[in-house]
mmCIF file of C-alpha atoms and ligand atoms in Angstrom:
data_model
loop_
_atom_site.group_PDB
_atom_site.id
_atom_site.type_symbol
_atom_site.label_atom_id
_atom_site.label_comp_id
_atom_site.label_asym_id
_atom_site.label_seq_id
_atom_site.Cartn_x
_atom_site.Cartn_y
_atom_site.Cartn_z
ATOM 1 C CA MET J 519 90.739 175.784 66.735
ATOM 2 C CA SER J 520 92.157 175.974 69.771
ATOM 3 C CA GLN J 521 90.950 178.786 72.123
ATOM 4 C CA THR J 522 91.827 179.095 76.284
ATOM 5 C CA ALA J 523 89.314 178.784 78.723
ATOM 6 C CA SER J 524 89.316 182.485 79.119
ATOM 7 C CA ASP J 525 88.610 183.207 75.406
ATOM 8 C CA ILE J 526 85.502 180.849 75.221
ATOM 9 C CA ARG J 527 84.267 182.454 78.832
ATOM 10 C CA LYS J 528 84.121 185.943 76.668
ATOM 11 C CA ALA J 529 83.515 184.347 73.964
ATOM 12 C CA PHE J 530 79.812 183.267 75.736
ATOM 13 C CA LEU J 531 79.475 186.716 77.834
ATOM 14 C CA ASP J 532 79.879 188.432 74.672
ATOM 15 C CA PHE J 533 77.599 186.273 72.625
ATOM 16 C CA PHE J 534 74.811 187.312 75.053
ATOM 17 C CA ALA J 535 75.133 190.457 75.797
ATOM 18 C CA ALA J 536 75.022 191.177 72.079
ATOM 19 C CA ARG J 537 71.397 189.267 72.532
ATOM 20 C CA GLU J 538 70.446 191.681 75.037
ATOM 21 C CA HIS J 539 71.774 189.741 78.279
ATOM 22 C CA ARG J 540 72.569 191.500 81.335
ATOM 23 C CA VAL J 541 76.307 190.435 82.182
ATOM 24 C CA VAL J 542 75.970 189.609 85.775
ATOM 25 C CA GLU J 543 79.156 188.452 88.203
ATOM 26 C CA SER J 544 79.289 185.331 89.678
ATOM 27 C CA GLY J 545 77.366 184.511 92.450
ATOM 28 C CA PRO J 546 79.035 183.719 95.510
ATOM 29 C CA LEU J 547 79.981 179.812 96.322
ATOM 30 C CA VAL J 548 78.012 180.204 99.644
ATOM 31 C CA PRO J 549 74.557 181.596 98.565
ATOM 32 C CA PRO J 550 73.668 183.877 101.019
ATOM 33 C CA ASN J 551 69.877 183.135 102.540
ATOM 34 C CA ASP J 552 69.287 179.651 100.540
ATOM 35 C CA PRO J 553 68.836 177.024 103.307
ATOM 36 C CA SER J 554 68.567 174.350 100.436
ATOM 37 C CA LEU J 555 71.928 174.309 99.470
ATOM 38 C CA MET J 556 75.221 173.994 101.339
ATOM 39 C CA PHE J 557 76.821 175.402 98.094
ATOM 40 C CA ALA J 558 76.102 177.109 94.344
ATOM 41 C CA ASN J 559 75.311 173.907 92.362
ATOM 42 C CA ALA J 560 74.494 176.186 89.007
ATOM 43 C CA GLY J 561 74.456 179.476 87.641
ATOM 44 C CA MET J 562 70.403 179.787 88.365
ATOM 45 C CA VAL J 563 70.988 179.983 92.154
ATOM 46 C CA GLN J 564 71.533 183.575 92.324
ATOM 47 C CA PHE J 565 68.356 183.885 90.090
ATOM 48 C CA LYS J 566 66.191 181.706 92.154
ATOM 49 C CA ASP J 567 63.571 184.171 93.178
ATOM 50 C CA LEU J 568 63.526 185.787 89.648
ATOM 51 C CA PHE J 569 62.043 182.506 88.078
ATOM 52 C CA THR J 570 59.184 182.389 91.004
ATOM 53 C CA GLY J 571 58.087 185.891 90.707
ATOM 54 C CA LYS J 572 59.378 186.824 94.487
ATOM 55 C CA GLU J 573 61.692 189.406 92.980
ATOM 56 C CA ALA J 574 61.947 191.954 89.880
ATOM 57 C CA ARG J 575 65.070 193.275 88.503
ATOM 58 C CA ASP J 576 65.544 195.574 85.660
ATOM 59 C CA TYR J 577 66.860 193.292 83.670
ATOM 60 C CA LYS J 578 64.766 190.292 81.599
ATOM 61 C CA ARG J 579 67.766 188.272 80.716
ATOM 62 C CA ALA J 580 70.990 187.854 82.338
ATOM 63 C CA THR J 581 74.156 185.758 81.415
ATOM 64 C CA SER J 582 77.122 184.583 83.693
ATOM 65 C CA ALA J 583 80.022 182.734 84.065
ATOM 66 C CA GLN J 584 79.286 180.897 88.146
ATOM 67 C CA LYS J 585 81.445 179.043 90.316
ATOM 68 C CA CYS J 586 79.762 176.077 91.023
ATOM 69 C CA ILE J 587 80.632 173.416 93.874
ATOM 70 C CA ARG J 588 78.932 169.903 93.537
ATOM 71 C CA ILE J 589 79.641 167.687 96.526
ATOM 72 C CA SER J 590 76.707 167.562 98.193
ATOM 73 C CA GLY J 591 72.724 167.341 98.268
ATOM 74 C CA LYS J 592 71.222 166.596 94.920
ATOM 75 C CA HIS J 593 74.584 167.159 92.887
ATOM 76 C CA ASN J 594 76.837 165.008 94.202
ATOM 77 C CA ASP J 595 80.689 163.965 92.090
ATOM 78 C CA LEU J 596 82.850 163.489 94.525
ATOM 79 C CA GLU J 597 83.896 160.266 94.557
ATOM 80 C CA ALA J 598 84.062 160.685 90.095
ATOM 81 C CA VAL J 599 86.722 163.630 90.619
ATOM 82 C CA GLY J 600 89.903 161.957 89.698
ATOM 83 C CA PRO J 601 88.760 158.709 88.447
ATOM 84 C CA SER J 602 86.642 160.321 85.644
ATOM 85 C CA PRO J 603 88.476 162.910 82.643
ATOM 86 C CA ARG J 604 85.555 165.114 83.143
ATOM 87 C CA HIS J 605 84.057 165.476 86.665
ATOM 88 C CA HIS J 606 85.376 168.553 88.969
ATOM 89 C CA THR J 607 84.277 169.679 92.656
ATOM 90 C CA PHE J 608 85.095 172.646 91.352
ATOM 91 C CA PHE J 609 83.971 174.164 87.976
ATOM 92 C CA GLU J 610 82.741 177.355 86.098
ATOM 93 C CA MET J 611 79.273 176.757 84.464
ATOM 94 C CA LEU J 612 78.325 179.414 81.600
ATOM 95 C CA GLY J 613 74.801 180.293 81.436
ATOM 96 C CA ASN J 614 72.159 182.301 79.868
ATOM 97 C CA PHE J 615 68.670 183.101 81.624
ATOM 98 C CA SER J 616 65.607 184.395 80.654
ATOM 99 C CA PHE J 617 62.719 185.205 83.367
ATOM 100 C CA GLY J 618 59.354 185.600 81.756
ATOM 101 C CA ASP J 619 60.921 186.637 78.606
ATOM 102 C CA TYR J 620 62.212 184.002 75.765
ATOM 103 C CA PHE J 621 61.513 180.415 75.623
ATOM 104 C CA LYS J 622 62.551 177.087 74.595
ATOM 105 C CA GLU J 623 62.565 177.885 70.488
ATOM 106 C CA GLU J 624 64.792 181.277 71.289
ATOM 107 C CA ALA J 625 67.126 178.971 74.046
ATOM 108 C CA ILE J 626 67.376 176.324 71.311
ATOM 109 C CA VAL J 627 67.989 178.522 68.748
ATOM 110 C CA TYR J 628 70.890 180.822 70.923
ATOM 111 C CA ALA J 629 72.975 177.526 72.225
ATOM 112 C CA TRP J 630 72.795 175.753 68.135
ATOM 113 C CA GLU J 631 74.342 179.069 66.837
ATOM 114 C CA PHE J 632 76.772 179.391 69.833
ATOM 115 C CA LEU J 633 78.388 175.997 69.733
ATOM 116 C CA THR J 634 77.810 175.463 65.820
ATOM 117 C CA GLY J 635 78.883 179.088 64.537
ATOM 118 C CA THR J 636 80.686 181.312 66.997
ATOM 119 C CA LEU J 637 82.746 177.898 68.531
ATOM 120 C CA GLY J 638 82.533 175.997 65.249
ATOM 121 C CA LEU J 639 81.960 172.608 66.579
ATOM 122 C CA PRO J 640 81.221 170.234 64.145
ATOM 123 C CA LYS J 641 77.107 169.367 63.271
ATOM 124 C CA ASP J 642 78.186 165.781 62.397
ATOM 125 C CA ARG J 643 79.350 164.939 66.024
ATOM 126 C CA LEU J 644 76.158 166.145 68.237
ATOM 127 C CA VAL J 645 72.936 165.111 69.131
ATOM 128 C CA CYS J 646 70.331 166.886 71.244
ATOM 129 C CA THR J 647 67.924 165.620 73.739
ATOM 130 C CA TYR J 648 65.096 166.313 75.535
ATOM 131 C CA PHE J 649 62.201 165.179 78.250
ATOM 132 C CA GLY J 650 60.657 161.838 77.284
ATOM 133 C CA GLY J 651 58.195 161.800 80.159
ATOM 134 C CA GLU J 652 58.057 160.292 83.273
ATOM 135 C CA ASP J 653 55.848 159.687 86.701
ATOM 136 C CA GLY J 654 53.191 161.505 85.071
ATOM 137 C CA ILE J 655 54.718 164.310 83.603
ATOM 138 C CA PRO J 656 54.280 164.622 80.017
ATOM 139 C CA ALA J 657 56.885 164.656 77.410
ATOM 140 C CA ASP J 658 58.417 167.819 75.957
ATOM 141 C CA THR J 659 57.431 166.854 72.533
ATOM 142 C CA GLU J 660 57.606 170.647 71.706
ATOM 143 C CA ALA J 661 61.482 171.040 72.427
ATOM 144 C CA ARG J 662 61.864 167.506 70.212
ATOM 145 C CA ASP J 663 59.864 169.081 67.329
ATOM 146 C CA LEU J 664 62.186 172.594 67.635
ATOM 147 C CA TRP J 665 65.384 170.418 67.423
ATOM 148 C CA LYS J 666 64.071 168.516 64.892
ATOM 149 C CA LYS J 667 63.397 171.640 63.028
ATOM 150 C CA LEU J 668 66.571 173.238 63.671
ATOM 151 C CA THR J 669 69.103 170.338 62.920
ATOM 152 C CA GLY J 670 67.357 168.297 60.274
ATOM 153 C CA PHE J 671 68.221 165.317 62.908
ATOM 154 C CA GLY J 672 66.132 162.250 62.876
ATOM 155 C CA ASP J 673 65.326 160.100 66.130
ATOM 156 C CA ASP J 674 68.645 158.759 66.028
ATOM 157 C CA ARG J 675 70.045 161.919 67.299
ATOM 158 C CA VAL J 676 67.307 163.890 69.249
ATOM 159 C CA ILE J 677 66.872 161.794 71.624
ATOM 160 C CA GLY J 678 64.288 161.518 74.576
ATOM 161 C CA LEU J 679 65.258 160.556 78.225
ATOM 162 C CA GLY J 680 64.108 160.316 81.700
ATOM 163 C CA LYS J 681 63.964 162.450 84.496
ATOM 164 C CA ALA J 682 67.459 161.010 85.801
ATOM 165 C CA ASP J 683 69.001 163.352 82.537
ATOM 166 C CA ASN J 684 66.594 165.474 81.386
ATOM 167 C CA PHE J 685 64.276 167.634 84.475
ATOM 168 C CA TRP J 686 66.151 169.590 86.136
ATOM 169 C CA GLN J 687 65.990 171.380 89.742
ATOM 170 C CA ALA J 688 69.473 172.352 91.943
ATOM 171 C CA GLY J 689 67.644 171.061 95.467
ATOM 172 C CA ASP J 690 64.518 169.594 96.783
ATOM 173 C CA THR J 691 62.509 172.385 96.244
ATOM 174 C CA GLY J 692 62.257 175.813 93.840
ATOM 175 C CA PRO J 693 61.938 176.401 90.358
ATOM 176 C CA CYS J 694 62.837 173.012 87.655
ATOM 177 C CA GLY J 695 61.113 172.003 84.350
ATOM 178 C CA PRO J 696 62.679 169.404 81.579
ATOM 179 C CA SER J 697 65.709 170.019 79.752
ATOM 180 C CA SER J 698 67.714 169.646 76.630
ATOM 181 C CA GLU J 699 70.724 168.553 76.509
ATOM 182 C CA ILE J 700 73.578 168.733 73.884
ATOM 183 C CA HIS J 701 76.560 166.291 73.474
ATOM 184 C CA ILE J 702 79.410 165.508 71.309
ATOM 185 C CA TYR J 703 80.981 162.703 70.214
ATOM 186 C CA GLN J 704 84.690 162.211 70.825
ATOM 187 C CA GLY J 705 86.712 160.152 69.013
ATOM 188 C CA GLY J 706 88.554 159.190 65.651
ATOM 189 C CA SER J 707 87.386 159.696 62.336
ATOM 190 C CA GLY J 708 85.277 157.828 60.414
ATOM 191 C CA ASP J 709 81.292 157.059 60.315
ATOM 192 C CA ILE J 710 80.016 157.611 63.970
ATOM 193 C CA ASP J 711 77.526 155.130 65.692
ATOM 194 C CA PHE J 712 75.082 157.097 66.917
ATOM 195 C CA GLY J 713 73.599 153.793 68.708
ATOM 196 C CA SER J 714 76.699 153.757 71.210
ATOM 197 C CA PHE J 715 75.151 157.323 72.534
ATOM 198 C CA GLY J 716 74.891 157.646 76.200
ATOM 199 C CA ASP J 717 78.788 155.699 76.400
ATOM 200 C CA GLU J 718 80.551 158.127 78.530
ATOM 201 C CA GLN J 719 83.895 159.699 76.978
ATOM 202 C CA THR J 720 86.893 158.059 77.754
ATOM 203 C CA PRO J 721 90.365 159.401 78.248
ATOM 204 C CA GLU J 722 91.198 157.989 74.990
ATOM 205 C CA GLY J 723 88.801 159.814 73.603
ATOM 206 C CA VAL J 724 86.232 157.194 72.524
ATOM 207 C CA GLY J 725 82.568 158.226 73.661
ATOM 208 C CA TRP J 726 80.521 161.330 74.861
ATOM 209 C CA MET J 727 80.505 163.985 76.696
ATOM 210 C CA GLU J 728 77.306 166.585 77.613
ATOM 211 C CA LEU J 729 78.468 170.149 76.847
ATOM 212 C CA TRP J 730 75.260 171.957 78.116
ATOM 213 C CA ASN J 731 71.791 171.609 79.360
ATOM 214 C CA LEU J 732 69.377 173.808 78.389
ATOM 215 C CA VAL J 733 66.383 173.795 81.376
ATOM 216 C CA PHE J 734 62.806 174.915 80.291
ATOM 217 C CA MET J 735 61.479 176.056 83.681
ATOM 218 C CA GLN J 736 58.196 175.765 83.905
ATOM 219 C CA TYR J 737 57.323 174.560 87.616
ATOM 220 C CA ASP J 738 57.889 175.240 91.386
ATOM 221 C CA ARG J 739 58.336 172.477 93.923
ATOM 222 C CA PRO J 740 57.431 174.297 97.120
ATOM 223 C CA SER J 741 58.327 171.783 99.294
ATOM 224 C CA LYS J 742 59.874 168.586 99.348
ATOM 225 C CA ASP J 743 56.965 166.413 98.801
ATOM 226 C CA ALA J 744 54.797 169.059 96.601
ATOM 227 C CA GLU J 745 53.220 168.591 93.484
ATOM 228 C CA LEU J 746 54.845 170.677 90.566
ATOM 229 C CA GLN J 747 53.155 174.109 90.524
ATOM 230 C CA PRO J 748 53.285 175.993 87.354
ATOM 231 C CA LEU J 749 55.647 178.814 87.208
ATOM 232 C CA PRO J 750 53.975 182.372 86.866
ATOM 233 C CA LYS J 751 56.091 182.589 84.009
ATOM 234 C CA PRO J 752 58.110 180.351 81.776
ATOM 235 C CA SER J 753 61.666 180.833 81.452
ATOM 236 C CA ILE J 754 65.111 179.513 80.896
ATOM 237 C CA ASP J 755 68.186 178.477 82.835
ATOM 238 C CA THR J 756 70.658 177.120 81.014
ATOM 239 C CA GLY J 757 74.112 175.637 81.886
ATOM 240 C CA ALA J 758 77.504 174.773 79.794
ATOM 241 C CA GLY J 759 80.882 173.717 81.373
ATOM 242 C CA LEU J 760 83.649 175.550 80.757
ATOM 243 C CA GLU J 761 85.840 172.883 81.282
ATOM 244 C CA ARG J 762 84.520 170.746 79.077
ATOM 245 C CA LEU J 763 83.769 173.291 76.346
ATOM 246 C CA ALA J 764 87.679 173.746 76.774
ATOM 247 C CA CYS J 765 88.649 170.239 76.203
ATOM 248 C CA VAL J 766 86.926 169.662 73.183
ATOM 249 C CA LEU J 767 88.012 173.289 71.611
ATOM 250 C CA GLN J 768 91.766 172.489 72.805
ATOM 251 C CA GLY J 769 91.825 169.181 71.146
ATOM 252 C CA LYS J 770 92.169 167.441 73.922
ATOM 253 C CA THR J 771 90.141 164.195 75.800
ATOM 254 C CA ASN J 772 90.855 164.919 79.248
ATOM 255 C CA ASN J 773 89.507 168.116 81.316
ATOM 256 C CA TYR J 774 92.301 168.072 83.156
ATOM 257 C CA ASP J 775 94.763 168.708 79.906
ATOM 258 C CA ILE J 776 93.352 171.743 79.233
ATOM 259 C CA ASP J 777 94.929 175.598 79.974
ATOM 260 C CA LEU J 778 93.134 175.705 83.166
ATOM 261 C CA LEU J 779 94.107 172.637 85.127
ATOM 262 C CA ARG J 780 97.041 171.082 83.503
ATOM 263 C CA GLU J 781 99.442 173.868 85.303
ATOM 264 C CA LEU J 782 97.861 172.839 88.483
ATOM 265 C CA VAL J 783 98.562 168.957 87.404
ATOM 266 C CA GLU J 784 101.900 170.142 86.784
ATOM 267 C CA CYS J 785 102.858 171.825 89.658
ATOM 268 C CA ALA J 786 101.190 168.385 91.659
ATOM 269 C CA ALA J 787 104.008 166.334 89.607
ATOM 270 C CA GLU J 788 106.482 168.467 90.197
ATOM 271 C CA ILE J 789 106.156 168.940 93.949
ATOM 272 C CA SER J 790 105.930 164.787 93.811
ATOM 273 C CA GLY J 791 108.698 164.457 91.523
ATOM 274 C CA LYS J 792 106.981 162.252 88.877
ATOM 275 C CA PRO J 793 106.274 162.772 85.474
ATOM 276 C CA TYR J 794 102.433 163.371 84.498
ATOM 277 C CA GLY J 795 101.926 160.740 81.557
ATOM 278 C CA HIS J 796 98.108 162.409 80.623
ATOM 279 C CA THR J 797 96.308 158.841 81.201
ATOM 280 C CA MET J 798 94.200 157.416 84.206
ATOM 281 C CA ALA J 799 97.026 155.336 85.485
ATOM 282 C CA PRO J 800 97.001 155.923 89.601
ATOM 283 C CA ASP J 801 99.954 158.657 89.840
ATOM 284 C CA ASP J 802 98.281 160.682 86.987
ATOM 285 C CA VAL J 803 94.741 160.199 88.548
ATOM 286 C CA SER J 804 96.299 161.728 91.850
ATOM 287 C CA MET J 805 97.818 164.529 90.334
ATOM 288 C CA SER J 806 94.132 165.065 88.731
ATOM 289 C CA VAL J 807 92.713 165.156 92.380
ATOM 290 C CA ILE J 808 95.209 167.351 93.924
ATOM 291 C CA ALA J 809 94.595 170.002 90.728
ATOM 292 C CA ASP J 810 90.891 169.633 91.097
ATOM 293 C CA HIS J 811 90.652 169.802 95.053
ATOM 294 C CA SER J 812 92.953 172.712 95.479
ATOM 295 C CA ARG J 813 90.721 175.005 92.817
ATOM 296 C CA LEU J 814 87.620 174.207 95.394
ATOM 297 C CA THR J 815 90.203 174.618 98.269
ATOM 298 C CA ALA J 816 91.231 178.161 97.223
ATOM 299 C CA PHE J 817 87.878 179.263 95.949
ATOM 300 C CA LEU J 818 85.892 178.156 99.447
ATOM 301 C CA ILE J 819 88.894 179.813 101.725
ATOM 302 C CA SER J 820 88.599 183.316 99.389
ATOM 303 C CA GLU J 821 84.935 182.662 100.419
ATOM 304 C CA GLY J 822 85.712 182.820 104.459
ATOM 305 C CA ILE J 823 85.377 179.057 104.733
ATOM 306 C CA LEU J 824 88.228 176.865 106.408
ATOM 307 C CA PRO J 825 88.462 173.499 107.431
ATOM 308 C CA ASP J 826 86.357 172.506 110.671
ATOM 309 C CA ARG J 827 84.525 169.563 112.129
ATOM 310 C CA ASP J 828 80.662 170.246 110.525
ATOM 311 C CA GLY J 829 78.918 171.708 107.649
ATOM 312 C CA ARG J 830 80.420 173.633 104.619
ATOM 313 C CA PRO J 831 83.823 173.870 106.902
ATOM 314 C CA TYR J 832 83.885 169.861 106.756
ATOM 315 C CA VAL J 833 83.157 169.311 103.159
ATOM 316 C CA LEU J 834 86.369 172.055 103.022
ATOM 317 C CA ARG J 835 88.629 169.276 105.417
ATOM 318 C CA ARG J 836 86.990 166.713 103.699
ATOM 319 C CA VAL J 837 88.302 167.326 100.268
ATOM 320 C CA MET J 838 91.246 168.846 101.789
ATOM 321 C CA ARG J 839 92.007 165.273 103.078
ATOM 322 C CA ARG J 840 91.225 163.908 100.248
ATOM 323 C CA ALA J 841 94.013 165.807 98.166
ATOM 324 C CA ILE J 842 96.586 165.394 100.906
ATOM 325 C CA ARG J 843 95.931 161.276 100.863
ATOM 326 C CA HIS J 844 96.426 161.505 97.075
ATOM 327 C CA GLY J 845 99.276 163.330 97.611
ATOM 328 C CA HIS J 846 100.803 160.693 100.361
ATOM 329 C CA ARG J 847 100.084 157.950 97.594
ATOM 330 C CA LEU J 848 102.406 159.850 95.533
ATOM 331 C CA GLY J 849 105.391 160.190 98.039
ATOM 332 C CA ILE J 850 104.959 163.870 98.769
ATOM 333 C CA GLU J 851 106.371 163.762 102.511
ATOM 334 C CA GLN J 852 105.873 167.573 103.062
ATOM 335 C CA SER J 853 103.106 169.626 103.541
ATOM 336 C CA PHE J 854 102.189 170.828 99.779
ATOM 337 C CA LEU J 855 98.292 171.657 98.946
ATOM 338 C CA HIS J 856 99.288 175.204 99.988
ATOM 339 C CA ARG J 857 101.324 175.157 96.666
ATOM 340 C CA VAL J 858 99.162 174.151 94.411
ATOM 341 C CA ALA J 859 96.450 176.474 95.901
ATOM 342 C CA LEU J 860 98.789 179.188 95.495
ATOM 343 C CA LYS J 861 99.178 178.689 92.016
ATOM 344 C CA VAL J 862 95.208 178.880 91.222
ATOM 345 C CA ALA J 863 95.347 182.017 92.844
ATOM 346 C CA GLU J 864 97.892 183.196 90.414
ATOM 347 C CA LEU J 865 96.095 181.261 87.343
HETATM 348 N N1 LIG A 2113 70.922 174.660 85.786
HETATM 349 C C1 LIG A 2113 71.310 173.688 84.655
HETATM 350 C C2 LIG A 2113 72.155 172.994 84.992
HETATM 351 O O1 LIG A 2113 73.001 173.272 85.891
HETATM 352 O O2 LIG A 2113 72.377 171.730 84.144
#
């Protein structure tokens, strides 16, 4: 089934709206009143105070498609962007949230229904993970058992991992908890070797790609080195990468080939006068870097950030400089980044 990114975004929001979730607009990339973050790096950022109980609203369930940037602080993907077929400085995160309403079981069932029912992803290619316990925080055996019961999978496909993969918090402080991820195997037909789980997807289409992270918010970390405190009410925070879902549903093995990014890559190709070859060859990587960085540039400037010497403006300046350097690598001599950024606005 081939679907545009817009179709997938709409299907996600509609799925959760039909399950009594309020559809909330994306929060800004520059979070107001949150000194712990330079940029919104997840859908939960605009809801932090709802998890901790500092704020209440007239809804307990929400869904959003959040603009995210992950190139500072705890989640920093900058150097991976270009050489990786699935990392971005700027991306959209689809999320569903429960503020003290439903918890693990419903979150797991919703995610499974959406992926395998609404989107029709093949169950035989999916693996689920859970927090296996670390640093005195106990293993999330409840999530493990829920996955096993729902999917019928055994230990080879319901896999316990440590804190680096399955314990989530947006920054050094704030609400956090164990998580479960759903990964898909992208590769040729035939039997899947589940023992290869963890081998990252290559542009040739072999390997595993994380699609969705379900965070079971049950703790708060009030300051950097503080002990975890239980949250007043356990809550749900999930994040699914729109570009990754589009990659799978559009039958691609490289996010830069999906509808949202392809025209930007082609714009870079046209300006450089070189063909885009859909590979990881240096010229193709440079075109991908320009496509990705022009999105971050356009969206940050639309929020009033301009390149400068420190703070957020300096991050933007570094990203623009990296894109321009890749343009020079491709032999582009005139200024060009504004042309790709205008294409972002048009799309
Ligand atoms: N907040 C969930 C995630 O970013 O994965």
